[in-house]
């Protein structure tokens, strides 16, 4: 009997904002002295008031838009109640229903992977274990964290790694995270179960694997867990629904929590933070920002293909950031495109993107889209 793995991923991405999620402490925590970047809010002291970081919210929404998600116009934060030494206030501020982004997708070499949601939450502190002590560092407490959850559309370790690499690349391209796995900027969890090859229905159990901090761990964890579950099923046994952790030193997954002991987090709306509302104008602005970033991406891709085809750089005749030269080109584009120009004057912001695109084309992606945007606006107003 042949089995196929059914895998869903949860990717935690630390956002590279200036300050933390709900306070003004610096978010640049790497290698800083323990407990040097803390305040009453990120320590969770009673009475401290969390204020959401708009930059973090925007970064999650940009990521969501790039992954074809729907952005919820109304969203809110929730409390997830549990106690852990590195979460001394007894709850984590996260999102439960109406996450910032829902129902996206990403094209891969093995087909489309559906994205269930991307929500925003605060990271916890860090516990370090010595021989006879546990040390706590709260610098990481309150770092903004995007959590991206996929549908179980993945069937192998290679596919899981490809998907995660694409997300890492996108996070870097959009500038939402440094996405450095060695610094813990991206952490993975997965759920995995097996079904007989050819079956379509989802298996009636799933095993969650936590503590995966590298692509190597991800590959090893999927290989180990597939084999463990396959042996149980072949012996006619049931696979228990549970949470397991990956132990890289032992090269195996270890049971952490059985289903019967599943935590009841008792989520409820965070009473200290008003609900979030986003209007059309705001979402339009985000879309415009995203399309500008994607211009840069096109530029990088075309430069790479120039190199491959050994066309020398001299063929790109201008390095276009001279304002006079750019103005000349913008005037040409305006003269050549009367319809989009009048659309823009009637208030259609999309037409502006088209005009910027035309200028970028003329300069072979060598000009600064922000400069182009400013010149077009000044010439049309
Ligand atoms: Zn703080």
Coordinates of C-alpha atoms and ligand atoms in Angstrom, one line a residue:
X1 CA 0.0 0.0 0.0
X2 CA 1.4 3.4 -1.0
X3 CA 0.7 6.5 1.1
X4 CA 0.8 10.2 0.3
X5 CA 1.6 12.9 2.8
X6 CA -0.9 15.7 3.3
X7 CA 0.9 18.8 4.7
X8 CA -0.2 22.3 5.8
X9 CA 2.3 24.9 6.9
X10 CA 2.3 27.7 9.5
X11 CA 5.0 30.2 8.8
X12 CA 5.9 32.8 11.4
X13 CA 7.7 35.8 10.0
X14 CA 9.2 38.5 12.2
X15 CA 8.5 41.9 10.7
X16 CA 11.4 44.4 10.4
X17 CA 9.6 47.4 11.8
X18 CA 11.4 50.2 13.6
X19 CA 9.6 49.6 16.9
X20 CA 7.9 46.6 18.5
X21 CA 4.2 45.6 18.0
X22 CA 2.5 47.5 20.8
X23 CA 5.2 49.8 22.3
X24 CA 8.0 52.1 21.2
X25 CA 10.9 49.8 22.2
X26 CA 13.4 49.2 19.4
X27 CA 12.7 46.1 17.3
X28 CA 16.4 45.7 16.4
X29 CA 17.0 43.0 19.0
X30 CA 19.7 40.8 17.5
X31 CA 22.6 40.3 19.9
X32 CA 21.5 43.1 22.2
X33 CA 22.2 42.6 26.0
X34 CA 19.3 40.5 27.5
X35 CA 16.4 42.6 28.8
X36 CA 17.8 45.9 27.5
X37 CA 14.9 46.6 25.1
X38 CA 11.9 46.3 27.4
X39 CA 9.2 48.5 28.9
X40 CA 6.0 47.9 31.0
X41 CA 4.0 47.1 27.8
X42 CA 6.3 44.4 26.3
X43 CA 7.0 43.0 29.8
X44 CA 3.2 42.7 30.2
X45 CA 3.0 44.6 33.5
X46 CA -0.5 45.3 34.8
X47 CA -2.0 48.6 33.6
X48 CA 0.3 49.1 30.5
X49 CA -1.6 50.0 27.4
X50 CA -0.8 48.4 24.0
X51 CA -0.9 50.7 21.0
X52 CA -0.9 48.8 17.6
X53 CA 2.1 49.5 15.3
X54 CA 0.7 50.8 11.9
X55 CA 3.9 49.9 10.1
X56 CA 3.5 46.3 11.2
X57 CA -0.2 46.2 10.1
X58 CA 0.8 47.6 6.7
X59 CA 3.6 45.1 6.2
X60 CA 1.2 42.2 6.8
X61 CA -1.3 43.7 4.4
X62 CA 1.3 44.2 1.7
X63 CA 2.4 40.6 2.0
X64 CA -1.3 39.6 1.8
X65 CA -1.9 41.6 -1.3
X66 CA 1.2 40.1 -3.0
X67 CA -0.3 36.7 -2.2
X68 CA -3.7 37.5 -3.7
X69 CA -5.4 37.6 -0.3
X70 CA -8.6 39.5 0.5
X71 CA -7.9 42.2 3.0
X72 CA -10.5 42.4 5.7
X73 CA -12.0 45.9 6.0
X74 CA -12.8 45.2 9.6
X75 CA -10.3 43.4 11.8
X76 CA -9.5 43.1 15.5
X77 CA -6.9 41.8 18.0
X78 CA -7.7 39.0 20.4
X79 CA -6.3 37.5 23.6
X80 CA -5.0 34.0 23.5
X81 CA -4.9 32.9 27.1
X82 CA -2.1 30.6 28.3
X83 CA 0.8 30.9 30.7
X84 CA 4.4 30.3 30.0
X85 CA 7.5 31.7 31.7
X86 CA 8.3 33.8 28.7
X87 CA 4.7 35.0 28.5
X88 CA 4.2 36.1 32.1
X89 CA 1.1 38.3 31.5
X90 CA -0.8 35.1 30.8
X91 CA -2.0 35.9 27.3
X92 CA -0.6 36.7 23.9
X93 CA -2.2 39.4 21.7
X94 CA -3.0 37.8 18.4
X95 CA -5.9 37.6 16.0
X96 CA -8.6 34.9 15.9
X97 CA -11.5 35.7 13.6
X98 CA -11.3 38.4 10.8
X99 CA -7.5 38.2 10.5
X100 CA -5.9 41.1 8.4
X101 CA -5.6 38.8 5.3
X102 CA -7.6 35.8 4.2
X103 CA -8.0 33.4 1.2
X104 CA -4.8 33.9 -0.8
X105 CA -2.8 31.7 -3.1
X106 CA 0.7 31.3 -4.4
X107 CA 1.7 29.7 -7.7
X108 CA 4.5 27.1 -7.4
X109 CA 6.1 24.5 -9.7
X110 CA 3.7 21.8 -8.3
X111 CA 0.5 23.9 -8.6
X112 CA -1.3 26.5 -6.6
X113 CA -1.0 26.5 -2.8
X114 CA -4.0 28.1 -1.1
X115 CA -3.4 30.4 1.8
X116 CA -6.0 30.3 4.5
X117 CA -5.0 33.5 6.4
X118 CA -2.2 35.8 7.5
X119 CA -2.7 37.4 10.9
X120 CA -0.6 39.6 13.1
X121 CA 0.5 38.9 16.6
X122 CA 3.2 39.6 19.2
X123 CA 6.2 37.4 19.7
X124 CA 7.0 36.0 23.2
X125 CA 10.2 36.3 25.2
X126 CA 12.9 33.8 25.0
X127 CA 13.8 31.1 27.6
X128 CA 17.3 29.8 27.8
X129 CA 18.1 26.6 29.7
X130 CA 21.4 26.1 31.6
X131 CA 22.3 23.1 33.7
X132 CA 20.1 24.1 36.6
X133 CA 18.5 27.3 35.7
X134 CA 16.1 28.8 33.2
X135 CA 17.0 32.3 32.1
X136 CA 14.5 34.7 30.5
X137 CA 15.2 37.5 28.0
X138 CA 12.3 39.7 27.1
X139 CA 13.9 41.6 24.2
X140 CA 12.0 39.4 21.8
X141 CA 8.7 39.9 23.7
X142 CA 6.4 42.1 21.6
X143 CA 8.3 41.8 18.3
X144 CA 5.7 41.9 15.5
X145 CA 5.0 38.5 14.0
X146 CA 3.0 37.7 10.8
X147 CA 1.6 34.1 10.9
X148 CA 0.8 32.7 7.5
X149 CA -1.4 29.5 7.4
X150 CA -1.7 27.4 4.3
X151 CA -4.4 24.9 3.4
X152 CA -3.1 21.3 3.3
X153 CA -2.1 21.4 -0.4
X154 CA 1.4 20.2 0.0
X155 CA 2.4 16.5 -0.4
X156 CA 6.2 16.3 0.1
X157 CA 9.2 17.8 1.9
X158 CA 10.5 19.2 -1.4
X159 CA 7.2 21.0 -2.0
X160 CA 7.1 22.4 1.5
X161 CA 10.7 23.7 1.1
X162 CA 9.9 25.3 -2.2
X163 CA 6.9 27.0 -0.8
X164 CA 8.8 28.4 2.2
X165 CA 11.6 29.6 0.1
X166 CA 9.2 31.5 -2.1
X167 CA 7.6 33.1 0.9
X168 CA 11.1 34.1 2.2
X169 CA 12.0 35.6 -1.1
X170 CA 8.7 37.5 -1.3
X171 CA 9.2 38.8 2.3
X172 CA 12.6 40.1 1.4
X173 CA 11.5 41.6 -1.9
X174 CA 8.6 43.5 -0.2
X175 CA 11.0 44.6 2.6
X176 CA 8.6 43.3 5.3
X177 CA 11.1 41.1 7.0
X178 CA 14.9 40.5 6.9
X179 CA 13.8 36.8 6.6
X180 CA 17.0 35.5 8.1
X181 CA 16.3 32.0 9.4
X182 CA 19.6 31.9 11.4
X183 CA 18.4 34.8 13.4
X184 CA 15.0 33.2 13.9
X185 CA 13.2 35.7 11.6
X186 CA 11.3 32.8 10.0
X187 CA 10.0 29.9 12.1
X188 CA 8.0 27.0 10.8
X189 CA 5.3 24.6 12.1
X190 CA 3.6 22.0 10.0
X191 CA 0.7 19.6 10.3
X192 CA 1.0 16.3 8.5
X193 CA -1.1 13.2 8.0
X194 CA -1.1 10.3 5.5
X195 CA -3.7 9.0 3.1
X196 CA -3.7 6.2 0.7
X197 CA -2.4 7.3 -2.7
X198 CA -5.3 8.3 -5.0
X199 CA -7.6 9.2 -2.1
X200 CA -9.0 12.8 -2.2
X201 CA -10.5 13.2 1.3
X202 CA -8.5 14.6 4.1
X203 CA -7.4 12.0 6.7
X204 CA -9.3 12.0 10.0
X205 CA -6.3 13.0 12.1
X206 CA -3.4 15.4 12.0
X207 CA -0.1 15.6 13.7
X208 CA 1.4 19.0 14.4
X209 CA 5.1 19.5 14.4
X210 CA 6.6 22.5 16.1
X211 CA 10.2 23.8 16.5
X212 CA 11.3 23.8 12.9
X213 CA 13.9 26.5 12.4
X214 CA 15.6 25.7 9.1
X215 CA 14.8 24.1 5.7
X216 CA 17.0 21.2 6.7
X217 CA 14.9 20.6 9.8
X218 CA 11.8 20.8 7.7
X219 CA 13.0 18.2 5.3
X220 CA 14.1 15.9 8.1
X221 CA 10.9 16.3 10.1
X222 CA 8.7 15.5 7.1
X223 CA 10.8 12.4 6.2
X224 CA 10.8 11.1 9.8
X225 CA 7.1 11.7 10.4
X226 CA 6.0 10.2 7.1
X227 CA 7.9 7.0 7.9
X228 CA 6.6 6.9 11.5
X229 CA 3.0 7.3 10.5
X230 CA 3.4 4.9 7.6
X231 CA 4.7 2.2 9.8
X232 CA 1.8 2.6 12.2
X233 CA -0.8 2.5 9.4
X234 CA 0.8 -0.5 7.8
X235 CA 0.7 -2.3 11.1
X236 CA -3.1 -1.6 11.3
X237 CA -2.7 0.9 14.1
X238 CA -4.1 4.4 14.5
X239 CA -2.0 7.5 14.4
X240 CA -2.8 9.7 17.4
X241 CA -3.8 13.3 16.9
X242 CA -1.2 15.2 18.8
X243 CA 1.4 17.9 18.9
X244 CA 5.1 16.8 18.5
X245 CA 8.3 18.7 18.5
X246 CA 11.3 18.2 16.2
X247 CA 14.5 17.3 17.9
X248 CA 17.4 17.8 15.5
X249 CA 19.9 16.2 17.9
X250 CA 17.8 13.1 18.2
X251 CA 16.7 13.3 14.5
X252 CA 13.1 12.6 15.5
X253 CA 9.8 14.1 16.5
X254 CA 8.9 13.8 20.2
X255 CA 5.3 13.8 21.6
X256 CA 4.5 17.0 23.4
X257 CA 0.8 17.1 23.8
X258 CA -2.0 14.7 23.1
X259 CA -5.4 15.7 21.8
X260 CA -7.1 15.1 25.1
X261 CA -4.7 17.6 26.7
X262 CA -5.2 20.1 23.9
X263 CA -5.1 23.7 25.3
X264 CA -8.3 25.6 25.5
X265 CA -7.0 29.1 24.8
X266 CA -10.3 30.9 25.5
X267 CA -9.8 33.5 22.9
X268 CA -11.7 36.8 23.4
X269 CA -11.4 40.3 21.8
X270 CA -8.6 42.3 23.2
X271 CA -10.4 44.9 25.4
X272 CA -7.5 47.5 25.3
X273 CA -7.4 47.9 21.5
X274 CA -10.3 49.3 19.5
X275 CA -11.3 47.3 16.4
X276 CA -9.4 48.1 13.2
X277 CA -11.1 49.6 10.2
X278 CA -9.6 50.1 6.7
X279 CA -11.3 52.2 3.9
X280 CA -11.0 51.9 0.1
X281 CA -8.6 54.8 -0.1
X282 CA -6.2 53.1 2.3
X283 CA -6.3 49.8 0.4
X284 CA -5.8 51.7 -2.9
X285 CA -2.7 53.3 -1.5
X286 CA -1.4 49.9 -0.5
X287 CA -2.0 48.5 -3.9
X288 CA -0.1 51.4 -5.5
X289 CA 2.8 50.8 -3.1
X290 CA 2.8 47.1 -4.0
X291 CA 2.9 47.8 -7.8
X292 CA 5.9 50.1 -7.3
X293 CA 7.8 47.4 -5.5
X294 CA 6.9 45.0 -8.3
X295 CA 8.5 47.4 -10.8
X296 CA 11.8 47.0 -9.0
X297 CA 11.3 43.2 -9.2
X298 CA 10.8 43.4 -12.9
X299 CA 13.9 45.5 -13.1
X300 CA 15.9 42.9 -11.2
X301 CA 14.6 40.1 -13.4
X302 CA 15.4 41.9 -16.6
X303 CA 18.9 42.7 -15.4
X304 CA 19.5 39.0 -14.6
X305 CA 18.3 38.0 -18.0
X306 CA 20.6 40.6 -19.6
X307 CA 23.5 39.0 -17.9
X308 CA 22.5 35.6 -19.0
X309 CA 22.2 36.5 -22.6
X310 CA 25.5 38.4 -22.3
X311 CA 24.1 41.6 -23.6
X312 CA 26.5 44.2 -22.3
X313 CA 25.4 47.0 -20.0
X314 CA 26.3 49.7 -22.6
X315 CA 23.1 48.6 -24.4
X316 CA 21.2 50.2 -21.6
X317 CA 21.9 53.7 -22.7
X318 CA 20.8 55.7 -19.7
X319 CA 21.0 55.7 -16.0
X320 CA 17.9 57.7 -15.6
X321 CA 17.8 59.7 -12.5
X322 CA 18.4 63.1 -14.0
X323 CA 15.3 65.2 -13.5
X324 CA 15.5 67.0 -16.9
X325 CA 16.0 63.8 -18.9
X326 CA 13.2 62.2 -17.0
X327 CA 10.8 65.1 -17.5
X328 CA 11.4 64.9 -21.3
X329 CA 10.5 61.2 -21.3
X330 CA 7.4 61.8 -19.1
X331 CA 6.3 64.5 -21.6
X332 CA 6.7 61.9 -24.4
X333 CA 4.6 59.4 -22.5
X334 CA 1.9 61.9 -21.8
X335 CA 1.7 62.9 -25.4
X336 CA 1.6 59.2 -26.5
X337 CA -1.2 58.2 -24.1
X338 CA -4.0 60.7 -24.2
X339 CA -6.7 58.2 -22.9
X340 CA -4.9 57.1 -19.7
X341 CA -4.0 60.8 -19.1
X342 CA -7.7 61.9 -19.3
X343 CA -8.6 58.8 -17.1
X344 CA -6.2 60.0 -14.5
X345 CA -7.6 63.5 -14.6
X346 CA -11.1 62.0 -14.1
X347 CA -9.8 60.5 -10.9
X348 CA -8.8 57.0 -12.0
X349 CA -5.6 56.3 -9.9
X350 CA -4.9 53.1 -11.8
X351 CA -4.1 55.2 -14.9
X352 CA -1.1 56.6 -13.1
X353 CA 0.4 53.1 -12.7
X354 CA 0.1 52.6 -16.4
X355 CA 1.9 55.9 -17.1
X356 CA 4.6 55.1 -14.6
X357 CA 5.0 51.7 -16.3
X358 CA 5.5 53.4 -19.7
X359 CA 8.2 55.6 -18.4
X360 CA 9.9 52.6 -16.7
X361 CA 9.8 50.8 -20.0
X362 CA 11.5 53.7 -21.8
X363 CA 14.3 53.8 -19.2
X364 CA 14.5 50.0 -19.2
X365 CA 13.7 50.0 -15.5
X366 CA 16.6 52.3 -14.6
X367 CA 14.6 55.2 -13.2
X368 CA 13.3 55.6 -9.7
X369 CA 9.5 55.0 -9.7
X370 CA 8.9 57.5 -6.9
X371 CA 10.7 60.3 -9.0
X372 CA 8.7 59.3 -12.0
X373 CA 5.5 59.4 -10.0
X374 CA 6.3 62.9 -8.7
X375 CA 7.1 64.2 -12.2
X376 CA 4.0 62.8 -13.8
X377 CA 1.9 64.3 -11.0
X378 CA 3.5 67.7 -11.3
X379 CA 3.1 67.8 -15.1
X380 CA -0.5 66.7 -15.0
X381 CA -1.6 69.1 -12.3
Ligands
LIG1 ZN1 8.4 47.8 25.1

